[in-house]
């Protein structure tokens, strides 16, 4: 089998569909050897950006994917959640054009996987690799780095929220304000020692954007 069986992309954010299995490529390299030999030896077809390797199938539950890791790959020492994780695509629109309450939220199944970041958008489910999961969890990415084809990145608005508070309410910065959800109009965040949730209009925070953040995007 040649590397033509691997679909390579330069996108940081990969779209998820159907039932899927995500591998940490770094884990494959450490515990198996290389992604190319891994794909060849197990006769796989999937997509990678060099950081994540994703397989998917149109079967619920993950019949063939589960058999792959639980039987055929059992000897590789790859461990669930540490080196790979299962998940299923979350459908955005339901009956009578209703919209899922998970829109613009993290994918629930991937929420506690430290090497993954994720978001459910109106254009699909997306995932990206967390570069340093054990270091600087609150690293703020620029809008360009975290943009997801129409998504509204929480880390981008986290950056703007901090700038807003630094200008108007610097005393609140000591309460560790942190964005947990962004919808079409508002940014929702919570703070240590504060009861309830806080919200601020996205339009208000956009006043603190910098052209250098956006580049030409």
One Martini backbone bead per residue (centre of mass of N, CA, C, O) as a GRO file, in nm:
protein
  217
    1UNK     BB    1   0.096   0.036   0.022
    2UNK     BB    2   0.049   0.364  -0.027
    3UNK     BB    3   0.024   0.711   0.044
    4UNK     BB    4  -0.249   0.737  -0.123
    5UNK     BB    5  -0.421   0.639   0.138
    6UNK     BB    6  -0.348   0.931   0.220
    7UNK     BB    7  -0.506   1.226   0.319
    8UNK     BB    8  -0.377   1.539   0.270
    9UNK     BB    9  -0.366   1.838   0.484
   10UNK     BB   10  -0.329   2.198   0.581
   11UNK     BB   11  -0.541   2.187   0.791
   12UNK     BB   12  -0.612   2.245   1.125
   13UNK     BB   13  -0.921   2.197   1.061
   14UNK     BB   14  -1.131   1.917   1.100
   15UNK     BB   15  -1.378   1.733   0.968
   16UNK     BB   16  -1.665   1.562   1.089
   17UNK     BB   17  -1.809   1.227   1.021
   18UNK     BB   18  -2.008   1.036   1.150
   19UNK     BB   19  -1.823   0.782   1.240
   20UNK     BB   20  -1.525   0.816   1.449
   21UNK     BB   21  -1.152   0.814   1.439
   22UNK     BB   22  -0.895   0.952   1.649
   23UNK     BB   23  -0.555   1.023   1.602
   24UNK     BB   24  -0.244   1.060   1.743
   25UNK     BB   25   0.038   1.091   1.566
   26UNK     BB   26   0.247   1.097   1.793
   27UNK     BB   27   0.167   0.817   1.904
   28UNK     BB   28   0.229   0.654   1.654
   29UNK     BB   29   0.531   0.728   1.637
   30UNK     BB   30   0.606   0.615   1.926
   31UNK     BB   31   0.443   0.316   1.917
   32UNK     BB   32   0.511   0.232   1.596
   33UNK     BB   33   0.671   0.478   1.391
   34UNK     BB   34   0.458   0.545   1.141
   35UNK     BB   35   0.199   0.644   0.953
   36UNK     BB   36   0.257   0.490   0.688
   37UNK     BB   37   0.292   0.207   0.822
   38UNK     BB   38   0.022   0.202   0.968
   39UNK     BB   39  -0.157   0.218   0.716
   40UNK     BB   40  -0.038  -0.025   0.565
   41UNK     BB   41  -0.066  -0.258   0.784
   42UNK     BB   42  -0.400  -0.183   0.823
   43UNK     BB   43  -0.549  -0.085   0.576
   44UNK     BB   44  -0.596   0.239   0.542
   45UNK     BB   45  -0.840   0.521   0.531
   46UNK     BB   46  -0.749   0.874   0.552
   47UNK     BB   47  -0.699   1.176   0.741
   48UNK     BB   48  -0.432   1.435   0.742
   49UNK     BB   49  -0.212   1.701   0.912
   50UNK     BB   50   0.020   1.549   1.102
   51UNK     BB   51  -0.157   1.531   1.390
   52UNK     BB   52  -0.410   1.400   1.263
   53UNK     BB   53  -0.608   1.089   1.238
   54UNK     BB   54  -0.896   1.010   1.026
   55UNK     BB   55  -1.175   0.799   1.067
   56UNK     BB   56  -1.469   0.672   0.883
   57UNK     BB   57  -1.827   0.570   0.922
   58UNK     BB   58  -2.166   0.455   0.815
   59UNK     BB   59  -2.185   0.346   1.131
   60UNK     BB   60  -2.411   0.238   1.396
   61UNK     BB   61  -2.189   0.180   1.551
   62UNK     BB   62  -1.832   0.128   1.567
   63UNK     BB   63  -1.765  -0.153   1.437
   64UNK     BB   64  -1.491  -0.144   1.269
   65UNK     BB   65  -1.333   0.052   1.452
   66UNK     BB   66  -1.345  -0.118   1.709
   67UNK     BB   67  -1.210  -0.372   1.592
   68UNK     BB   68  -0.943  -0.242   1.518
   69UNK     BB   69  -0.847  -0.157   1.820
   70UNK     BB   70  -0.947  -0.415   1.997
   71UNK     BB   71  -0.791  -0.627   1.803
   72UNK     BB   72  -0.571  -0.553   1.581
   73UNK     BB   73  -0.434  -0.314   1.793
   74UNK     BB   74  -0.373  -0.427   2.081
   75UNK     BB   75  -0.042  -0.454   2.057
   76UNK     BB   76   0.040  -0.129   2.028
   77UNK     BB   77  -0.046   0.048   2.299
   78UNK     BB   78  -0.297   0.189   2.230
   79UNK     BB   79  -0.501   0.438   2.391
   80UNK     BB   80  -0.782   0.541   2.504
   81UNK     BB   81  -0.764   0.903   2.493
   82UNK     BB   82  -0.451   0.910   2.470
   83UNK     BB   83  -0.444   0.819   2.133
   84UNK     BB   84  -0.762   0.778   2.108
   85UNK     BB   85  -1.101   0.850   1.962
   86UNK     BB   86  -1.441   0.846   1.980
   87UNK     BB   87  -1.722   0.940   1.752
   88UNK     BB   88  -2.010   1.153   1.666
   89UNK     BB   89  -2.198   1.321   1.472
   90UNK     BB   90  -2.355   1.634   1.506
   91UNK     BB   91  -2.661   1.745   1.446
   92UNK     BB   92  -2.793   2.061   1.390
   93UNK     BB   93  -3.061   1.978   1.244
   94UNK     BB   94  -3.400   1.925   1.295
   95UNK     BB   95  -3.706   1.933   1.357
   96UNK     BB   96  -3.839   2.202   1.213
   97UNK     BB   97  -3.550   2.350   1.207
   98UNK     BB   98  -3.406   2.284   1.446
   99UNK     BB   99  -3.155   2.373   1.689
  100UNK     BB  100  -2.892   2.287   1.842
  101UNK     BB  101  -2.756   2.338   2.172
  102UNK     BB  102  -2.446   2.277   2.052
  103UNK     BB  103  -2.401   2.527   1.920
  104UNK     BB  104  -2.081   2.648   1.965
  105UNK     BB  105  -1.969   2.388   2.093
  106UNK     BB  106  -1.837   2.138   2.227
  107UNK     BB  107  -1.761   1.815   2.196
  108UNK     BB  108  -1.853   1.605   2.436
  109UNK     BB  109  -1.655   1.352   2.379
  110UNK     BB  110  -1.392   1.577   2.366
  111UNK     BB  111  -1.365   1.759   2.625
  112UNK     BB  112  -1.132   1.557   2.788
  113UNK     BB  113  -0.926   1.590   2.548
  114UNK     BB  114  -0.620   1.742   2.564
  115UNK     BB  115  -0.534   1.703   2.235
  116UNK     BB  116  -0.819   1.847   2.190
  117UNK     BB  117  -1.019   2.044   1.978
  118UNK     BB  118  -1.366   2.179   1.961
  119UNK     BB  119  -1.657   2.227   1.730
  120UNK     BB  120  -1.997   2.331   1.671
  121UNK     BB  121  -2.137   2.412   1.364
  122UNK     BB  122  -2.333   2.511   1.092
  123UNK     BB  123  -2.101   2.338   0.907
  124UNK     BB  124  -2.001   2.156   1.154
  125UNK     BB  125  -1.757   1.933   1.273
  126UNK     BB  126  -1.464   2.023   1.469
  127UNK     BB  127  -1.101   1.967   1.473
  128UNK     BB  128  -0.800   2.000   1.684
  129UNK     BB  129  -0.472   2.044   1.780
  130UNK     BB  130  -0.309   2.040   2.086
  131UNK     BB  131   0.007   2.126   2.132
  132UNK     BB  132   0.000   2.200   2.473
  133UNK     BB  133  -0.180   2.036   2.706
  134UNK     BB  134   0.041   2.083   2.965
  135UNK     BB  135   0.063   2.385   2.843
  136UNK     BB  136  -0.103   2.654   2.840
  137UNK     BB  137  -0.434   2.628   2.816
  138UNK     BB  138  -0.483   2.963   2.764
  139UNK     BB  139  -0.402   2.992   2.488
  140UNK     BB  140  -0.412   3.248   2.241
  141UNK     BB  141  -0.558   3.263   1.947
  142UNK     BB  142  -0.603   3.364   1.654
  143UNK     BB  143  -0.836   3.396   1.424
  144UNK     BB  144  -0.682   3.258   1.192
  145UNK     BB  145  -0.592   2.998   1.357
  146UNK     BB  146  -0.920   2.944   1.458
  147UNK     BB  147  -1.063   2.920   1.198
  148UNK     BB  148  -1.406   2.767   1.086
  149UNK     BB  149  -1.585   2.824   0.846
  150UNK     BB  150  -1.785   3.029   1.039
  151UNK     BB  151  -1.691   3.022   1.306
  152UNK     BB  152  -1.674   3.094   1.676
  153UNK     BB  153  -1.412   3.140   1.854
  154UNK     BB  154  -1.344   3.139   2.187
  155UNK     BB  155  -1.043   3.233   2.195
  156UNK     BB  156  -1.089   3.496   2.050
  157UNK     BB  157  -1.301   3.616   2.258
  158UNK     BB  158  -1.116   3.599   2.499
  159UNK     BB  159  -0.924   3.819   2.406
  160UNK     BB  160  -1.138   4.049   2.387
  161UNK     BB  161  -1.241   4.035   2.677
  162UNK     BB  162  -0.976   4.117   2.816
  163UNK     BB  163  -0.957   4.393   2.679
  164UNK     BB  164  -1.224   4.505   2.782
  165UNK     BB  165  -1.167   4.476   3.090
  166UNK     BB  166  -0.902   4.634   3.097
  167UNK     BB  167  -1.055   4.903   3.020
  168UNK     BB  168  -1.328   4.892   3.219
  169UNK     BB  169  -1.261   4.615   3.434
  170UNK     BB  170  -0.976   4.530   3.583
  171UNK     BB  171  -1.077   4.390   3.854
  172UNK     BB  172  -1.199   4.127   3.700
  173UNK     BB  173  -0.936   3.969   3.621
  174UNK     BB  174  -0.898   3.817   3.905
  175UNK     BB  175  -1.160   3.616   3.818
  176UNK     BB  176  -1.111   3.455   3.559
  177UNK     BB  177  -1.224   3.506   3.278
  178UNK     BB  178  -1.438   3.267   3.082
  179UNK     BB  179  -1.515   3.131   2.791
  180UNK     BB  180  -1.800   2.891   2.700
  181UNK     BB  181  -1.978   3.068   2.486
  182UNK     BB  182  -2.101   3.112   2.136
  183UNK     BB  183  -2.315   3.295   1.953
  184UNK     BB  184  -2.461   3.505   1.723
  185UNK     BB  185  -2.447   3.753   1.968
  186UNK     BB  186  -2.301   3.611   2.220
  187UNK     BB  187  -2.085   3.616   2.510
  188UNK     BB  188  -2.004   3.361   2.738
  189UNK     BB  189  -1.917   3.395   3.094
  190UNK     BB  190  -1.702   3.326   3.369
  191UNK     BB  191  -1.631   3.368   3.732
  192UNK     BB  192  -1.473   3.377   4.004
  193UNK     BB  193  -1.700   3.414   4.270
  194UNK     BB  194  -1.936   3.401   4.058
  195UNK     BB  195  -2.268   3.400   4.010
  196UNK     BB  196  -2.341   3.280   3.736
  197UNK     BB  197  -2.379   3.436   3.422
  198UNK     BB  198  -2.217   3.595   3.149
  199UNK     BB  199  -2.279   3.868   2.905
  200UNK     BB  200  -2.176   3.973   2.568
  201UNK     BB  201  -2.155   4.141   2.294
  202UNK     BB  202  -1.987   4.087   2.011
  203UNK     BB  203  -1.985   4.382   1.908
  204UNK     BB  204  -1.836   4.495   2.152
  205UNK     BB  205  -1.569   4.325   2.120
  206UNK     BB  206  -1.495   4.409   1.822
  207UNK     BB  207  -1.365   4.687   1.905
  208UNK     BB  208  -1.087   4.514   2.000
  209UNK     BB  209  -0.981   4.470   1.741
  210UNK     BB  210  -0.718   4.377   1.514
  211UNK     BB  211  -0.586   4.382   1.205
  212UNK     BB  212  -0.354   4.176   1.272
  213UNK     BB  213  -0.544   3.939   1.334
  214UNK     BB  214  -0.684   3.916   1.042
  215UNK     BB  215  -0.559   4.042   0.811
  216UNK     BB  216  -0.727   3.920   0.516
  217UNK     BB  217  -0.984   3.767   0.669
   0.00000   0.00000   0.00000
